[in-house]
C-alpha cells in the first residue's frame, strides 16, 4: 500500500477552514483505503486546545508536534519572513527525522501551503519522493520580490500544484510556473450534514429571537473583516441580530461589544458538526474579508444549508458565489450595510436567493471534488 505524508502547520483541533478541509480529506482517504496516510503537523498554535500527540485509526496516522503558540502566527502575518521562520524550521527538522525513519513507507509528500512546499521540495529531492502541493491562499505576489522567488523555487519541482481558484492559478502561472502542473480543485462537504432545516425550529433550539439574523463564521482577526459587521451593528437602526461564531485574538473585544449592544451576539467556538444548526438559524451569512480570500469554506457550508451569502468581491470568493445565491460587494461598512438592508427589506429577493442555494451547492461542492486530490497521488 502506497504511503502519503501530509505536511501541514494546521490540523484539527486547530480551528479554521483549511483544518476542516484536511479533516474531510483525511476522512475521505480513510474510507478510500488505498493509501497509508501519515499527517505531520503542529499542536494547535492559533487555538487554545490540544490534540493527541500520536493518534491512529484505520490507515490514518497523526503526529502532532509541540510548538510555541500564543497567537504568534497572527502577530507575525504582516512580516512574511518572520512568519516563515516561525513555521518552517521546526516542522522541517521533524519531517526530516520522520523520513529518515520511515522513508520506505512514503511514496508522495503532500505539502499544504507555501511553508510546507518549501520543506517538501527539499525532502522530496533528498529522499526521491513525489511532491504534490495544495495552495489555500492568494499571496498577492510581486514579480521580482525575494518572497516571490522563494515561492517559485518551492513550487517549481512539484509534480502537481492544486489551487482553490482560477485567481490563485493565474497568480502562480504569472510568476513562471508551468500551467500544465497547476490544477484548480474545490472544497467539498458532507451534503447530508450541511442541509436545510426549519429556521424557526433552529432558533428555538438555540434560544435565539425570531428576527432577521446575520451570521459571521471565521477567525476573529482583523483581516477577516469582523470589525465591519461590528461597526455596522452599532450603527444600524433596523431590528437585526448579528451573531459571531469563531475564535481568535479579537474574541475579548467581541465579548465586550456583545455585552454592550443587544443586537451583537458572541457565540464563540462551535464544533463543525454543530454548525448546520447555526447556519439554519440565519437569514444570511456575511464574509467581509479584507484580503484576497482563497475561497471561503464557510460559504459552501452556508449555501448547502440554503443560506444566501453577502461577501467581499475579492480573491477566490467570486468563484464560489454568483448573483443567483448571493451578493458581492467591496469590503466596507457602507457596502455591506447597503446589501444587508436591501435583503432585509426585499424578502422576495431574499427568498429567491434562498431557493437557489441548495441546488447550487449540490452541483458544485459534492464529495466528487475529493477525487482530484486522490488522482494527483496516482497520476505518475
Short mmCIF file of C-alpha atoms in Angstrom, two decimals:
data_model
loop_
_atom_site.label_atom_id
_atom_site.label_comp_id
_atom_site.label_asym_id
_atom_site.label_seq_id
_atom_site.Cartn_x
_atom_site.Cartn_y
_atom_site.Cartn_z
CA UNK A 1 0.00 0.00 0.00
CA UNK A 2 1.41 3.41 -1.00
CA UNK A 3 2.12 5.94 1.73
CA UNK A 4 1.19 9.64 1.71
CA UNK A 5 2.90 12.13 4.03
CA UNK A 6 0.71 15.20 4.55
CA UNK A 7 2.74 18.14 5.86
CA UNK A 8 0.71 20.96 7.38
CA UNK A 9 1.20 23.56 10.13
CA UNK A 10 -2.53 23.46 10.87
CA UNK A 11 -4.77 20.49 11.55
CA UNK A 12 -7.71 19.86 13.91
CA UNK A 13 -8.31 20.56 16.71
CA UNK A 14 -6.86 23.84 15.48
CA UNK A 15 -9.81 25.79 14.08
CA UNK A 16 -10.11 27.09 10.52
CA UNK A 17 -11.29 26.35 7.01
CA UNK A 18 -8.05 24.63 5.99
CA UNK A 19 -8.17 22.47 9.10
CA UNK A 20 -11.73 21.40 8.39
CA UNK A 21 -10.83 20.65 4.77
CA UNK A 22 -7.91 18.48 5.88
CA UNK A 23 -10.15 16.60 8.28
CA UNK A 24 -12.52 15.97 5.36
CA UNK A 25 -9.60 14.81 3.22
CA UNK A 26 -8.39 12.51 5.99
CA UNK A 27 -11.86 11.02 6.36
CA UNK A 28 -12.11 10.51 2.60
CA UNK A 29 -8.70 8.81 2.43
CA UNK A 30 -9.61 6.57 5.36
CA UNK A 31 -12.73 5.37 3.55
CA UNK A 32 -10.87 5.12 0.23
CA UNK A 33 -8.41 2.75 1.86
CA UNK A 34 -5.79 2.70 -0.91
CA UNK A 35 -3.12 4.65 0.98
CA UNK A 36 -1.45 4.68 4.35
CA UNK A 37 -1.71 8.33 5.36
CA UNK A 38 0.75 10.00 7.73
CA UNK A 39 -0.06 13.52 8.92
CA UNK A 40 2.77 15.55 10.42
CA UNK A 41 1.57 18.78 11.97
CA UNK A 42 1.85 21.12 14.95
CA UNK A 43 -0.20 21.04 18.09
CA UNK A 44 -2.72 23.89 17.66
CA UNK A 45 -0.85 27.20 17.50
CA UNK A 46 -3.75 29.58 16.89
CA UNK A 47 -6.42 27.84 19.01
CA UNK A 48 -6.23 27.21 22.76
CA UNK A 49 -6.78 23.45 22.67
CA UNK A 50 -4.56 20.38 22.48
CA UNK A 51 -4.80 17.22 20.42
CA UNK A 52 -3.31 13.78 20.94
CA UNK A 53 0.41 13.74 20.17
CA UNK A 54 0.05 10.39 18.41
CA UNK A 55 -3.18 9.00 17.03
CA UNK A 56 -4.00 6.17 14.69
CA UNK A 57 -7.29 4.99 13.25
CA UNK A 58 -7.51 2.65 10.29
CA UNK A 59 -4.93 3.72 7.72
CA UNK A 60 -4.52 7.23 9.23
CA UNK A 61 -1.50 8.10 11.40
CA UNK A 62 -1.36 11.56 13.02
CA UNK A 63 1.68 13.10 14.74
CA UNK A 64 1.32 16.49 16.42
CA UNK A 65 4.49 18.40 17.32
CA UNK A 66 4.57 20.77 20.30
CA UNK A 67 5.44 24.34 19.35
CA UNK A 68 5.07 27.92 20.58
CA UNK A 69 1.52 29.24 20.28
CA UNK A 70 0.17 32.43 21.90
CA UNK A 71 -1.22 33.62 18.55
CA UNK A 72 2.29 34.33 17.29
CA UNK A 73 1.19 33.25 13.81
CA UNK A 74 -1.36 36.07 13.55
CA UNK A 75 1.05 38.60 15.07
CA UNK A 76 3.73 37.68 12.54
CA UNK A 77 1.43 37.62 9.47
CA UNK A 78 2.37 41.20 8.45
CA UNK A 79 6.01 40.07 8.15
CA UNK A 80 6.27 37.00 5.86
CA UNK A 81 9.96 36.43 6.67
CA UNK A 82 9.33 36.15 10.42
CA UNK A 83 6.25 34.02 9.81
CA UNK A 84 8.31 31.72 7.58
CA UNK A 85 10.98 31.38 10.28
CA UNK A 86 8.33 30.66 12.90
CA UNK A 87 6.52 27.97 10.91
CA UNK A 88 9.15 26.28 8.77
CA UNK A 89 12.42 25.22 10.50
CA UNK A 90 10.97 23.14 13.36
CA UNK A 91 8.50 21.38 11.07
CA UNK A 92 11.33 20.73 8.60
CA UNK A 93 13.52 19.14 11.29
CA UNK A 94 10.72 16.86 12.43
CA UNK A 95 9.81 15.91 8.86
CA UNK A 96 13.46 15.14 8.10
CA UNK A 97 13.75 12.75 11.04
CA UNK A 98 10.38 11.22 10.19
CA UNK A 99 11.54 10.38 6.65
CA UNK A 100 14.90 9.13 7.84
CA UNK A 101 12.97 6.56 9.87
CA UNK A 102 10.02 5.86 7.54
CA UNK A 103 11.34 6.67 4.07
CA UNK A 104 10.37 3.25 2.69
CA UNK A 105 6.73 3.76 3.69
CA UNK A 106 6.24 7.07 1.86
CA UNK A 107 5.66 7.50 -1.88
CA UNK A 108 4.20 11.02 -2.05
CA UNK A 109 4.67 14.15 0.05
CA UNK A 110 1.52 16.29 0.05
CA UNK A 111 2.50 19.77 1.30
CA UNK A 112 -0.16 22.21 2.47
CA UNK A 113 0.70 25.83 1.70
CA UNK A 114 3.90 27.64 0.84
CA UNK A 115 5.87 26.91 4.02
CA UNK A 116 5.35 23.18 3.68
CA UNK A 117 6.04 23.36 -0.06
CA UNK A 118 9.50 24.73 0.81
CA UNK A 119 10.04 21.81 3.19
CA UNK A 120 8.58 19.36 0.68
CA UNK A 121 10.85 20.41 -2.16
CA UNK A 122 13.99 19.77 -0.09
CA UNK A 123 12.79 16.46 1.34
CA UNK A 124 11.43 15.21 -1.99
CA UNK A 125 14.87 15.79 -3.51
CA UNK A 126 16.75 14.13 -0.63
CA UNK A 127 14.52 11.07 -0.39
CA UNK A 128 13.43 10.89 -4.05
CA UNK A 129 9.73 11.24 -3.33
CA UNK A 130 6.98 12.71 -5.47
CA UNK A 131 5.69 16.10 -4.37
CA UNK A 132 2.11 17.42 -4.51
CA UNK A 133 1.30 20.88 -3.14
CA UNK A 134 -2.07 22.34 -2.16
CA UNK A 135 -2.32 26.13 -2.09
CA UNK A 136 -5.11 27.54 0.08
CA UNK A 137 -4.42 31.27 -0.28
CA UNK A 138 -3.74 34.06 -2.73
CA UNK A 139 -0.36 35.59 -1.95
CA UNK A 140 -0.52 38.86 -3.94
CA UNK A 141 2.93 38.07 -5.32
CA UNK A 142 5.04 40.93 -6.58
CA UNK A 143 7.17 39.84 -9.57
CA UNK A 144 10.85 40.09 -8.78
CA UNK A 145 10.49 40.20 -4.99
CA UNK A 146 12.51 37.84 -2.81
CA UNK A 147 9.32 36.29 -1.44
CA UNK A 148 8.02 35.60 -4.95
CA UNK A 149 11.30 33.99 -5.94
CA UNK A 150 11.13 31.78 -2.85
CA UNK A 151 7.56 30.76 -3.66
CA UNK A 152 8.52 29.91 -7.24
CA UNK A 153 11.55 27.90 -6.11
CA UNK A 154 9.46 25.99 -3.56
CA UNK A 155 6.79 25.04 -6.09
CA UNK A 156 8.83 24.54 -9.26
CA UNK A 157 9.63 20.85 -8.74
CA UNK A 158 6.10 19.87 -7.69
CA UNK A 159 4.53 17.24 -9.90
CA UNK A 160 1.09 18.72 -9.20
CA UNK A 161 0.03 22.05 -7.68
CA UNK A 162 -3.59 22.21 -6.55
CA UNK A 163 -5.18 25.65 -6.12
CA UNK A 164 -8.63 26.61 -4.87
CA UNK A 165 -9.43 29.17 -7.56
CA UNK A 166 -8.59 30.33 -11.05
CA UNK A 167 -7.33 33.56 -9.42
CA UNK A 168 -4.77 31.56 -7.45
CA UNK A 169 -3.82 29.51 -10.51
CA UNK A 170 -3.28 32.67 -12.60
CA UNK A 171 -1.09 34.15 -9.88
CA UNK A 172 1.21 31.13 -9.93
CA UNK A 173 1.32 30.86 -13.72
CA UNK A 174 2.16 34.57 -13.93
CA UNK A 175 5.33 34.08 -11.88
CA UNK A 176 6.56 31.42 -14.29
CA UNK A 177 5.16 28.10 -13.07
CA UNK A 178 4.01 25.69 -15.76
CA UNK A 179 0.29 25.88 -16.44
CA UNK A 180 0.26 22.12 -17.06
CA UNK A 181 1.28 21.45 -13.45
CA UNK A 182 -1.39 23.66 -11.84
CA UNK A 183 -4.95 22.38 -11.39
CA UNK A 184 -7.95 24.01 -9.74
CA UNK A 185 -9.94 21.96 -7.27
CA UNK A 186 -12.75 22.86 -4.90
CA UNK A 187 -13.51 22.07 -1.29
CA UNK A 188 -16.35 19.66 -0.64
CA UNK A 189 -18.56 18.97 2.35
CA UNK A 190 -20.94 16.28 3.52
CA UNK A 191 -24.20 17.47 1.99
CA UNK A 192 -26.15 15.17 4.32
CA UNK A 193 -24.84 17.00 7.37
CA UNK A 194 -24.96 20.51 5.91
CA UNK A 195 -28.55 20.62 4.71
CA UNK A 196 -31.55 22.95 5.12
CA UNK A 197 -33.92 22.69 8.06
CA UNK A 198 -36.57 24.83 9.72
CA UNK A 199 -35.25 28.29 10.60
CA UNK A 200 -37.82 28.77 13.32
CA UNK A 201 -37.07 25.43 14.95
CA UNK A 202 -33.32 26.07 14.79
CA UNK A 203 -33.80 29.42 16.55
CA UNK A 204 -35.97 27.82 19.20
CA UNK A 205 -33.31 25.17 19.82
CA UNK A 206 -30.64 27.85 20.26
CA UNK A 207 -32.92 30.17 22.22
CA UNK A 208 -32.45 32.92 19.65
CA UNK A 209 -35.14 35.53 18.93
CA UNK A 210 -37.16 35.06 15.77
CA UNK A 211 -35.71 38.06 13.92
CA UNK A 212 -33.59 38.72 10.83
CA UNK A 213 -30.17 37.25 11.62
CA UNK A 214 -26.79 37.96 10.05
CA UNK A 215 -24.15 35.30 10.76
CA UNK A 216 -20.35 35.55 10.76
CA UNK A 217 -18.28 32.36 10.95
CA UNK A 218 -14.49 32.62 10.97
CA UNK A 219 -11.36 33.59 12.84
CA UNK A 220 -11.68 36.69 15.00
CA UNK A 221 -8.86 38.60 13.34
CA UNK A 222 -8.74 41.99 11.68
CA UNK A 223 -8.29 40.83 8.09
CA UNK A 224 -11.47 38.72 8.25
CA UNK A 225 -13.42 41.99 8.47
CA UNK A 226 -15.20 41.24 11.73
CA UNK A 227 -14.97 44.94 12.62
CA UNK A 228 -17.04 45.83 9.53
CA UNK A 229 -20.01 43.93 10.90
CA UNK A 230 -19.45 45.21 14.43
CA UNK A 231 -19.42 48.83 13.23
CA UNK A 232 -22.50 48.12 11.13
CA UNK A 233 -24.34 46.54 14.06
CA UNK A 234 -23.66 49.55 16.26
CA UNK A 235 -24.89 51.93 13.58
CA UNK A 236 -27.90 50.12 12.17
CA UNK A 237 -31.42 51.08 13.29
CA UNK A 238 -33.32 48.09 11.93
CA UNK A 239 -34.13 45.12 14.17
CA UNK A 240 -31.33 42.81 13.00
CA UNK A 241 -29.29 40.36 15.07
CA UNK A 242 -25.57 39.90 14.31
CA UNK A 243 -24.17 36.58 15.56
CA UNK A 244 -20.44 35.74 15.60
CA UNK A 245 -19.03 32.21 15.61
CA UNK A 246 -15.31 31.55 15.84
CA UNK A 247 -12.19 32.11 17.89
CA UNK A 248 -9.14 34.33 17.77
CA UNK A 249 -7.26 37.27 19.30
CA UNK A 250 -10.22 39.67 18.97
CA UNK A 251 -12.56 37.43 20.98
CA UNK A 252 -12.36 39.56 24.15
CA UNK A 253 -13.21 42.71 22.20
CA UNK A 254 -16.21 40.97 20.66
CA UNK A 255 -17.38 39.72 24.07
CA UNK A 256 -17.25 43.30 25.34
CA UNK A 257 -19.32 44.56 22.42
CA UNK A 258 -21.90 41.80 22.86
CA UNK A 259 -22.40 42.88 26.46
CA UNK A 260 -22.83 46.49 25.38
CA UNK A 261 -25.08 46.07 22.32
CA UNK A 262 -28.13 43.82 22.43
CA UNK A 263 -28.05 43.10 18.67
CA UNK A 264 -24.49 41.66 18.81
CA UNK A 265 -24.30 38.04 19.95
CA UNK A 266 -20.97 36.39 20.75
CA UNK A 267 -21.21 32.62 20.24
CA UNK A 268 -17.53 31.65 20.23
CA UNK A 269 -16.13 28.37 19.04
CA UNK A 270 -18.60 25.80 17.68
CA UNK A 271 -17.74 22.25 16.61
CA UNK A 272 -18.04 21.80 12.87
CA UNK A 273 -20.69 19.10 13.29
CA UNK A 274 -22.90 21.61 15.14
CA UNK A 275 -22.57 24.43 12.61
CA UNK A 276 -25.61 23.42 10.48
CA UNK A 277 -27.91 24.37 13.36
CA UNK A 278 -26.44 27.89 13.39
CA UNK A 279 -26.48 28.27 9.62
CA UNK A 280 -30.13 27.27 9.57
CA UNK A 281 -30.87 29.92 12.20
CA UNK A 282 -29.51 32.67 9.94
CA UNK A 283 -31.08 34.65 7.12
CA UNK A 284 -27.70 35.42 5.53
CA UNK A 285 -24.02 34.63 6.05
CA UNK A 286 -21.61 37.56 5.77
CA UNK A 287 -17.98 37.12 4.69
CA UNK A 288 -16.45 40.65 4.88
CA UNK A 289 -12.84 39.61 4.20
CA UNK A 290 -10.39 42.49 3.74
CA UNK A 291 -7.79 40.37 1.97
CA UNK A 292 -7.63 38.10 -1.05
CA UNK A 293 -9.50 35.18 0.47
CA UNK A 294 -8.50 31.87 -1.13
CA UNK A 295 -12.04 30.55 -1.33
CA UNK A 296 -14.02 30.66 1.91
CA UNK A 297 -15.17 27.26 3.12
CA UNK A 298 -17.93 28.75 5.28
CA UNK A 299 -19.56 29.92 2.04
CA UNK A 300 -20.16 26.42 0.76
CA UNK A 301 -21.38 25.28 4.18
CA UNK A 302 -23.96 28.08 4.30
CA UNK A 303 -25.11 27.57 0.70
CA UNK A 304 -25.56 23.85 1.36
CA UNK A 305 -27.87 24.79 4.24
CA UNK A 306 -29.87 27.06 1.93
CA UNK A 307 -28.47 30.31 3.35
CA UNK A 308 -27.58 33.15 0.92
CA UNK A 309 -24.20 34.88 1.23
CA UNK A 310 -23.13 38.52 1.26
CA UNK A 311 -19.36 38.57 0.73
CA UNK A 312 -16.39 40.68 -0.31
CA UNK A 313 -15.65 40.78 -4.01
CA UNK A 314 -12.06 39.60 -3.62
CA UNK A 315 -9.74 36.66 -4.18
CA UNK A 316 -11.45 33.39 -4.99
CA UNK A 317 -14.81 34.35 -3.43
CA UNK A 318 -16.42 35.35 -6.77
CA UNK A 319 -15.73 31.80 -7.98
CA UNK A 320 -17.70 30.39 -5.04
CA UNK A 321 -20.67 32.81 -5.14
CA UNK A 322 -22.65 34.21 -8.04
CA UNK A 323 -25.67 36.51 -8.18
CA UNK A 324 -28.09 33.58 -8.08
CA UNK A 325 -27.15 32.75 -4.47
CA UNK A 326 -25.58 35.88 -3.02
CA UNK A 327 -24.34 39.44 -3.24
CA UNK A 328 -20.73 40.52 -3.75
CA UNK A 329 -19.60 43.96 -2.52
CA UNK A 330 -16.46 45.87 -1.64
CA UNK A 331 -15.27 45.25 1.95
CA UNK A 332 -16.58 48.42 3.62
CA UNK A 333 -19.22 49.24 6.22
CA UNK A 334 -21.24 51.23 3.68
CA UNK A 335 -21.31 48.47 1.05
CA UNK A 336 -22.23 45.70 3.49
CA UNK A 337 -24.87 47.87 5.11
CA UNK A 338 -26.46 48.58 1.75
CA UNK A 339 -26.50 44.88 0.76
CA UNK A 340 -27.83 43.63 4.11
CA UNK A 341 -30.59 46.24 4.30
CA UNK A 342 -31.60 45.54 0.71
CA UNK A 343 -32.19 41.88 1.58
CA UNK A 344 -33.80 42.80 4.89
CA UNK A 345 -36.41 44.96 3.16
CA UNK A 346 -36.74 42.90 -0.05
CA UNK A 347 -37.82 39.50 1.26
CA UNK A 348 -38.90 38.40 -2.22
CA UNK A 349 -35.32 38.65 -3.48
CA UNK A 350 -34.01 37.03 -0.31
CA UNK A 351 -36.35 34.08 -0.80
CA UNK A 352 -35.30 33.72 -4.44
CA UNK A 353 -31.65 33.53 -3.42
CA UNK A 354 -32.52 31.07 -0.69
CA UNK A 355 -34.38 28.78 -3.07
CA UNK A 356 -31.34 28.60 -5.37
CA UNK A 357 -28.72 27.84 -2.73
CA UNK A 358 -29.16 24.12 -2.15
CA UNK A 359 -29.18 23.03 -5.81
CA UNK A 360 -26.22 25.31 -6.49
CA UNK A 361 -24.24 23.72 -3.65
CA UNK A 362 -25.12 20.17 -4.65
CA UNK A 363 -23.80 20.77 -8.17
CA UNK A 364 -20.54 22.46 -7.15
CA UNK A 365 -19.43 21.21 -3.73
CA UNK A 366 -20.11 17.49 -3.56
CA UNK A 367 -17.85 14.66 -2.45
CA UNK A 368 -16.67 14.02 -6.01
CA UNK A 369 -14.35 17.04 -5.64
CA UNK A 370 -12.10 14.95 -3.41
CA UNK A 371 -11.21 12.68 -6.29
CA UNK A 372 -8.90 15.24 -7.94
CA UNK A 373 -6.62 15.11 -4.90
CA UNK A 374 -6.61 11.31 -4.84
CA UNK A 375 -5.89 11.26 -8.57
CA UNK A 376 -2.90 13.57 -8.02
CA UNK A 377 -1.34 10.86 -5.83
CA UNK A 378 -1.68 8.26 -8.54
CA UNK A 379 -1.04 10.13 -11.78
CA UNK A 380 2.61 9.37 -12.13
#
